[in-house]
Amino acid sequence: MVARSVLVTGSNRGLGLELVKQLVGLNVPPKIIIAACRNPSSAQELNKLAENHKNIHVTRLDVGDEESYSQLVTCVGEIVGSSGLNLLINNAGVAPKSTRINMVNWNQMTDTIHINTIAPLMLTKALLPQLKTAASQMDGSALTVERAAVINMSSILGSIERNEQGGLYPYRASKAALNAITKSLSIDLRTFNILVTSLHPGWVQTDMGGSSAPLTPVESISGIINVLQSLNEDHHGEFYQYDGQKLPW
Ligand SMILES: NC(=O)c1ccc[n+]([C@@H]2O[C@H](COP(=O)([O-])OP(=O)(O)OC[C@H]3O[C@@H](n4cnc5c(N)ncnc54)[C@H](OP(=O)(O)O)[C@@H]3O)[C@@H](O)[C@H]2O)c1
């Protein structure tokens, strides 16, 4: 089992949708999958999946709209009950095009950092009471996704050490800062036995990754689900990719 309850942001298309599909298809699927997306009414594929799987709860969430968080927290509380939320996957993200030094602009920087960096942090903060509740249901202090975890969907493009091509200022900066947040959260949440890891899904054929990407969503997410099941203390506050390889910050 990956976890009893999972919340995935940006679950209407791309990697988020594939995550929901593969989670629900597991031999032992999560009892609760909260599939959060900006516009549930237009999330046709997700809604169809939810019609056939009663453990999928399609829930409205624009991760950039902090004012809506209290409503989301109430809704998550009603769904997960006294067991709390085991796994938060901060997957929603944006990647503006044309971001070489001559093209980058102020709004691209602030908009990208707003969604890719600030939102995962503030959403984690908002859902922390429910993550703590889930973490406290197990004895001992071992870290696993089954107990309680925050997974930040990062990118190799956020690795400062692996940056050999420059450009992509908003996206690289947003994911490097997200990785810094993963590290701080890992230290702050260790006392509550909540695991925190950054994951890179590989370069994947989605709207964001484009059709030249070498990996399909199915390949990337099946790797990610294997990685999720293997995460422990060694992975806490670290950066890994979909095939289990460790990445440099
Ligand atoms: N594909 C790759 O090659 C690749 C590589 C490295 C990392 N990643 C990361 O993996 C994650 C998923 O990427 P993807 O390839 O699936 O991208 P995608 O196909 O472009 O999908 C992005 C998802 O994020 C959602 N989203 C964007 N802004 C949002 C907001 N304000 N509130 C709620 N949801 C929002 C989108 O919802 P809407 O439909 O409402 O816009 C969509 O569901 C991202 O964090 C991305 O940075 C992807």
GROMACS .gro file of C-alpha atoms and ligand atoms in nm:
model
  297
    1MET     CA    1   0.000   0.000   0.000
    2VAL     CA    2   0.127   0.351  -0.079
    3ALA     CA    3  -0.084   0.528   0.185
    4ARG     CA    4  -0.438   0.522   0.324
    5SER     CA    5  -0.513   0.876   0.204
    6VAL     CA    6  -0.347   1.085  -0.068
    7LEU     CA    7  -0.407   1.440  -0.193
    8VAL     CA    8  -0.271   1.524  -0.540
    9THR     CA    9  -0.276   1.884  -0.669
   10GLY     CA   10  -0.314   1.954  -1.043
   11SER     CA   11  -0.481   1.616  -1.097
   12ASN     CA   12  -0.690   1.699  -1.405
   13ARG     CA   13  -0.418   1.639  -1.667
   14GLY     CA   14  -0.055   1.541  -1.719
   15LEU     CA   15   0.135   1.373  -1.437
   16GLY     CA   16  -0.129   1.451  -1.175
   17LEU     CA   17  -0.400   1.269  -1.369
   18GLU     CA   18  -0.167   0.974  -1.434
   19LEU     CA   19  -0.087   0.960  -1.062
   20VAL     CA   20  -0.456   0.931  -0.977
   21LYS     CA   21  -0.504   0.664  -1.248
   22GLN     CA   22  -0.215   0.450  -1.124
   23LEU     CA   23  -0.294   0.496  -0.755
   24VAL     CA   24  -0.651   0.381  -0.807
   25GLY     CA   25  -0.527   0.084  -1.013
   26LEU     CA   26  -0.294  -0.052  -0.743
   27ASN     CA   27  -0.361  -0.397  -0.594
   28VAL     CA   28  -0.419  -0.221  -0.265
   29PRO     CA   29  -0.529   0.131  -0.366
   30PRO     CA   30  -0.552   0.418  -0.118
   31LYS     CA   31  -0.886   0.426   0.062
   32ILE     CA   32  -0.905   0.797  -0.016
   33ILE     CA   33  -0.764   0.985  -0.317
   34ILE     CA   34  -0.837   1.357  -0.304
   35ALA     CA   35  -0.791   1.469  -0.663
   36ALA     CA   36  -0.758   1.846  -0.644
   37CYS     CA   37  -0.784   2.061  -0.954
   38ARG     CA   38  -0.868   2.419  -1.052
   39ASN     CA   39  -1.179   2.348  -1.258
   40PRO     CA   40  -1.352   2.022  -1.161
   41SER     CA   41  -1.640   2.093  -1.400
   42SER     CA   42  -1.408   2.071  -1.702
   43ALA     CA   43  -1.193   1.782  -1.572
   44GLN     CA   44  -1.372   1.526  -1.791
   45GLU     CA   45  -1.124   1.237  -1.775
   46LEU     CA   46  -1.082   1.275  -1.399
   47ASN     CA   47  -1.459   1.293  -1.341
   48LYS     CA   48  -1.509   0.978  -1.548
   49LEU     CA   49  -1.246   0.798  -1.339
   50ALA     CA   50  -1.415   0.919  -1.020
   51GLU     CA   51  -1.754   0.789  -1.140
   52ASN     CA   52  -1.604   0.438  -1.151
   53HIS     CA   53  -1.398   0.461  -0.832
   54LYS     CA   54  -1.572   0.584  -0.520
   55ASN     CA   55  -1.239   0.637  -0.339
   56ILE     CA   56  -1.162   0.933  -0.571
   57HIS     CA   57  -1.288   1.267  -0.437
   58VAL     CA   58  -1.259   1.540  -0.698
   59THR     CA   59  -1.204   1.867  -0.513
   60ARG     CA   60  -1.164   2.225  -0.630
   61LEU     CA   61  -0.828   2.387  -0.558
   62ASP     CA   62  -0.644   2.670  -0.729
   63VAL     CA   63  -0.313   2.636  -0.545
   64GLY     CA   64  -0.242   3.005  -0.602
   65ASP     CA   65  -0.557   3.114  -0.418
   66GLU     CA   66  -0.459   3.111  -0.052
   67GLU     CA   67  -0.801   3.240   0.054
   68SER     CA   68  -0.956   2.913  -0.060
   69TYR     CA   69  -0.727   2.702   0.157
   70SER     CA   70  -0.946   2.711   0.469
   71GLN     CA   71  -1.237   2.572   0.267
   72LEU     CA   72  -1.010   2.299   0.129
   73VAL     CA   73  -0.882   2.211   0.476
   74THR     CA   74  -1.241   2.174   0.601
   75CYS     CA   75  -1.330   1.959   0.302
   76VAL     CA   76  -1.019   1.737   0.347
   77GLY     CA   77  -1.104   1.703   0.719
   78GLU     CA   78  -1.453   1.582   0.634
   79ILE     CA   79  -1.315   1.325   0.388
   80VAL     CA   80  -1.021   1.185   0.590
   81GLY     CA   81  -1.184   1.207   0.934
   82SER     CA   82  -0.988   1.127   1.249
   83SER     CA   83  -0.721   0.927   1.059
   84GLY     CA   84  -0.576   1.247   0.909
   85LEU     CA   85  -0.404   1.288   0.572
   86ASN     CA   86  -0.112   1.054   0.501
   87LEU     CA   87   0.032   1.185   0.177
   88LEU     CA   88   0.033   1.530   0.016
   89ILE     CA   89   0.173   1.540  -0.339
   90ASN     CA   90   0.242   1.900  -0.444
   91ASN     CA   91   0.226   1.831  -0.817
   92ALA     CA   92   0.057   2.139  -0.975
   93GLY     CA   93   0.308   2.353  -1.158
   94VAL     CA   94   0.367   2.598  -1.441
   95ALA     CA   95   0.655   2.653  -1.683
   96PRO     CA   96   0.656   2.970  -1.891
   97LYS     CA   97   0.809   2.958  -2.239
   98SER     CA   98   1.073   3.194  -2.384
   99THR     CA   99   1.274   3.263  -2.076
  100ARG     CA  100   1.627   3.341  -2.207
  101ILE     CA  101   1.780   3.653  -2.053
  102ASN     CA  102   1.645   3.883  -2.328
  103MET     CA  103   1.288   3.756  -2.287
  104VAL     CA  104   1.245   3.697  -1.914
  105ASN     CA  105   1.018   3.947  -1.739
  106TRP     CA  106   0.909   4.040  -1.389
  107ASN     CA  107   0.563   3.886  -1.410
  108GLN     CA  108   0.693   3.549  -1.533
  109MET     CA  109   0.925   3.538  -1.232
  110THR     CA  110   0.661   3.626  -0.972
  111ASP     CA  111   0.382   3.416  -1.129
  112THR     CA  112   0.601   3.105  -1.157
  113ILE     CA  113   0.742   3.135  -0.806
  114HIS     CA  114   0.389   3.197  -0.673
  115ILE     CA  115   0.261   2.862  -0.807
  116ASN     CA  116   0.571   2.639  -0.805
  117THR     CA  117   0.730   2.753  -0.480
  118ILE     CA  118   0.506   2.951  -0.245
  119ALA     CA  119   0.191   2.745  -0.301
  120PRO     CA  120   0.345   2.405  -0.208
  121LEU     CA  121   0.485   2.558   0.111
  122MET     CA  122   0.163   2.732   0.216
  123LEU     CA  123  -0.053   2.432   0.127
  124THR     CA  124   0.173   2.209   0.336
  125LYS     CA  125   0.137   2.457   0.623
  126ALA     CA  126  -0.242   2.457   0.588
  127LEU     CA  127  -0.265   2.075   0.585
  128LEU     CA  128  -0.003   2.021   0.856
  129PRO     CA  129  -0.256   1.947   1.135
  130GLN     CA  130  -0.402   1.664   0.926
  131LEU     CA  131  -0.058   1.531   0.830
  132LYS     CA  132   0.044   1.536   1.197
  133THR     CA  133  -0.272   1.346   1.291
  134ALA     CA  134  -0.191   1.075   1.036
  135ALA     CA  135   0.174   1.056   1.147
  136SER     CA  136   0.071   1.013   1.510
  137GLN     CA  137  -0.141   0.702   1.438
  138MET     CA  138   0.172   0.481   1.409
  139ASP     CA  139   0.406   0.380   1.689
  140GLY     CA  140   0.777   0.457   1.670
  141SER     CA  141   0.944   0.727   1.467
  142ALA     CA  142   1.014   0.558   1.130
  143LEU     CA  143   0.955   0.772   0.822
  144THR     CA  144   0.741   0.626   0.542
  145VAL     CA  145   0.488   0.753   0.291
  146GLU     CA  146   0.237   0.510   0.442
  147ARG     CA  147   0.269   0.699   0.770
  148ALA     CA  148   0.282   1.063   0.655
  149ALA     CA  149   0.471   1.248   0.382
  150VAL     CA  150   0.496   1.563   0.173
  151ILE     CA  151   0.624   1.505  -0.180
  152ASN     CA  152   0.724   1.812  -0.377
  153MET     CA  153   0.723   1.759  -0.753
  154SER     CA  154   1.044   1.933  -0.844
  155SER     CA  155   1.260   1.915  -1.157
  156ILE     CA  156   1.618   1.843  -1.254
  157LEU     CA  157   1.602   2.196  -1.400
  158GLY     CA  158   1.599   2.317  -1.037
  159SER     CA  159   1.936   2.151  -0.971
  160ILE     CA  160   2.200   2.422  -0.952
  161GLU     CA  161   2.481   2.168  -0.991
  162ARG     CA  162   2.326   2.018  -1.308
  163ASN     CA  163   2.257   2.355  -1.474
  164GLU     CA  164   2.476   2.351  -1.786
  165GLN     CA  165   2.250   2.537  -2.030
  166GLY     CA  166   2.135   2.850  -1.846
  167GLY     CA  167   1.809   3.034  -1.924
  168LEU     CA  168   1.471   2.916  -1.791
  169TYR     CA  169   1.506   3.171  -1.512
  170PRO     CA  170   1.154   3.150  -1.366
  171TYR     CA  171   1.127   2.770  -1.375
  172ARG     CA  172   1.480   2.690  -1.257
  173ALA     CA  173   1.460   2.946  -0.975
  174SER     CA  174   1.113   2.828  -0.868
  175LYS     CA  175   1.220   2.462  -0.844
  176ALA     CA  176   1.558   2.539  -0.680
  177ALA     CA  177   1.364   2.737  -0.418
  178LEU     CA  178   1.113   2.452  -0.385
  179ASN     CA  179   1.408   2.222  -0.314
  180ALA     CA  180   1.526   2.464  -0.042
  181ILE     CA  181   1.174   2.443   0.104
  182THR     CA  182   1.190   2.061   0.096
  183LYS     CA  183   1.512   2.078   0.299
  184SER     CA  184   1.372   2.317   0.562
  185LEU     CA  185   1.045   2.125   0.589
  186SER     CA  186   1.240   1.802   0.637
  187ILE     CA  187   1.412   1.953   0.939
  188ASP     CA  188   1.101   2.120   1.082
  189LEU     CA  189   0.869   1.820   1.033
  190ARG     CA  190   1.111   1.548   1.150
  191THR     CA  191   0.985   1.583   1.507
  192PHE     CA  192   0.634   1.497   1.385
  193ASN     CA  193   0.764   1.192   1.187
  194ILE     CA  194   0.656   1.340   0.854
  195LEU     CA  195   0.878   1.249   0.559
  196VAL     CA  196   0.958   1.523   0.306
  197THR     CA  197   1.125   1.460  -0.032
  198SER     CA  198   1.165   1.639  -0.367
  199LEU     CA  199   1.105   1.420  -0.674
  200HIS     CA  200   1.195   1.476  -1.040
  201PRO     CA  201   0.956   1.285  -1.268
  202GLY     CA  202   1.199   1.275  -1.562
  203TRP     CA  203   1.134   1.459  -1.887
  204VAL     CA  204   0.781   1.346  -1.970
  205GLN     CA  205   0.535   1.377  -2.259
  206THR     CA  206   0.276   1.610  -2.107
  207ASP     CA  207   0.156   1.957  -2.208
  208MET     CA  208   0.452   2.090  -2.010
  209GLY     CA  209   0.715   1.837  -2.123
  210GLY     CA  210   0.609   1.841  -2.492
  211SER     CA  211   0.601   1.557  -2.744
  212SER     CA  212   0.983   1.523  -2.778
  213ALA     CA  213   1.018   1.406  -2.418
  214PRO     CA  214   1.161   1.052  -2.389
  215LEU     CA  215   0.923   0.927  -2.117
  216THR     CA  216   0.551   0.864  -2.126
  217PRO     CA  217   0.341   0.962  -1.821
  218VAL     CA  218   0.280   0.589  -1.760
  219GLU     CA  219   0.656   0.519  -1.740
  220SER     CA  220   0.731   0.820  -1.520
  221ILE     CA  221   0.449   0.761  -1.275
  222SER     CA  222   0.501   0.386  -1.244
  223GLY     CA  223   0.860   0.472  -1.144
  224ILE     CA  224   0.739   0.737  -0.902
  225ILE     CA  225   0.494   0.499  -0.735
  226ASN     CA  226   0.778   0.247  -0.684
  227VAL     CA  227   0.995   0.523  -0.539
  228LEU     CA  228   0.714   0.640  -0.307
  229GLN     CA  229   0.686   0.289  -0.164
  230SER     CA  230   1.062   0.274  -0.098
  231LEU     CA  231   1.108   0.614   0.071
  232ASN     CA  232   1.253   0.614   0.422
  233GLU     CA  233   1.482   0.814   0.652
  234ASP     CA  234   1.762   0.805   0.389
  235HIS     CA  235   1.544   0.994   0.140
  236HIS     CA  236   1.417   1.251   0.392
  237GLY     CA  237   1.517   1.607   0.291
  238GLU     CA  238   1.675   1.479  -0.032
  239PHE     CA  239   1.615   1.497  -0.407
  240TYR     CA  240   1.540   1.182  -0.613
  241GLN     CA  241   1.415   1.106  -0.961
  242TYR     CA  242   1.145   0.871  -1.089
  243ASP     CA  243   1.384   0.573  -1.120
  244GLY     CA  244   1.520   0.604  -0.766
  245GLN     CA  245   1.845   0.779  -0.862
  246LYS     CA  246   1.958   1.048  -0.617
  247LEU     CA  247   2.004   1.397  -0.764
  248PRO     CA  248   2.233   1.680  -0.654
  249TRP     CA  249   2.080   2.006  -0.531
  250LIG     N1  250   0.656   1.702  -1.778
  250LIG     C1  251   0.783   1.712  -1.743
  250LIG     O1  252   0.872   1.680  -1.825
  250LIG     C2  253   0.823   1.757  -1.607
  250LIG     C3  254   0.960   1.753  -1.576
  250LIG     C4  255   0.999   1.792  -1.448
  250LIG     C5  256   0.906   1.833  -1.355
  250LIG     N2  257   0.774   1.838  -1.389
  250LIG     C6  258   0.681   1.885  -1.285
  250LIG     O2  259   0.575   1.792  -1.270
  250LIG     C7  260   0.454   1.860  -1.230
  250LIG     C8  261   0.340   1.822  -1.325
  250LIG     O3  262   0.381   1.862  -1.456
  250LIG     P1  263   0.304   1.815  -1.588
  250LIG     O4  264   0.408   1.774  -1.686
  250LIG     O5  265   0.193   1.724  -1.555
  250LIG     O6  266   0.245   1.957  -1.635
  250LIG     P2  267   0.111   1.991  -1.715
  250LIG     O7  268   0.076   1.881  -1.806
  250LIG     O8  269   0.136   2.127  -1.772
  250LIG     O9  270   0.001   2.000  -1.598
  250LIG     C9  271   0.014   2.097  -1.502
  250LIG    C10  272  -0.092   2.075  -1.396
  250LIG    O10  273  -0.077   2.175  -1.295
  250LIG    C11  274  -0.202   2.238  -1.279
  250LIG     N3  275  -0.193   2.376  -1.233
  250LIG    C12  276  -0.122   2.478  -1.282
  250LIG     N4  277  -0.146   2.591  -1.212
  250LIG    C13  278  -0.236   2.558  -1.116
  250LIG    C14  279  -0.301   2.628  -1.012
  250LIG     N5  280  -0.281   2.759  -0.993
  250LIG     N6  281  -0.384   2.560  -0.930
  250LIG    C15  282  -0.407   2.428  -0.947
  250LIG     N7  283  -0.351   2.357  -1.045
  250LIG    C16  284  -0.266   2.420  -1.128
  250LIG    C17  285  -0.267   2.233  -1.416
  250LIG    O11  286  -0.405   2.258  -1.404
  250LIG     P3  287  -0.489   2.338  -1.521
  250LIG    O12  288  -0.530   2.234  -1.622
  250LIG    O13  289  -0.604   2.398  -1.445
  250LIG    O14  290  -0.396   2.439  -1.580
  250LIG    C18  291  -0.233   2.089  -1.453
  250LIG    O15  292  -0.320   1.999  -1.390
  250LIG    C19  293   0.487   2.009  -1.232
  250LIG    O16  294   0.518   2.052  -1.101
  250LIG    C20  295   0.611   2.016  -1.319
  250LIG    O17  296   0.692   2.128  -1.290
  250LIG    C21  297   0.730   1.800  -1.512
   0.00000   0.00000   0.00000
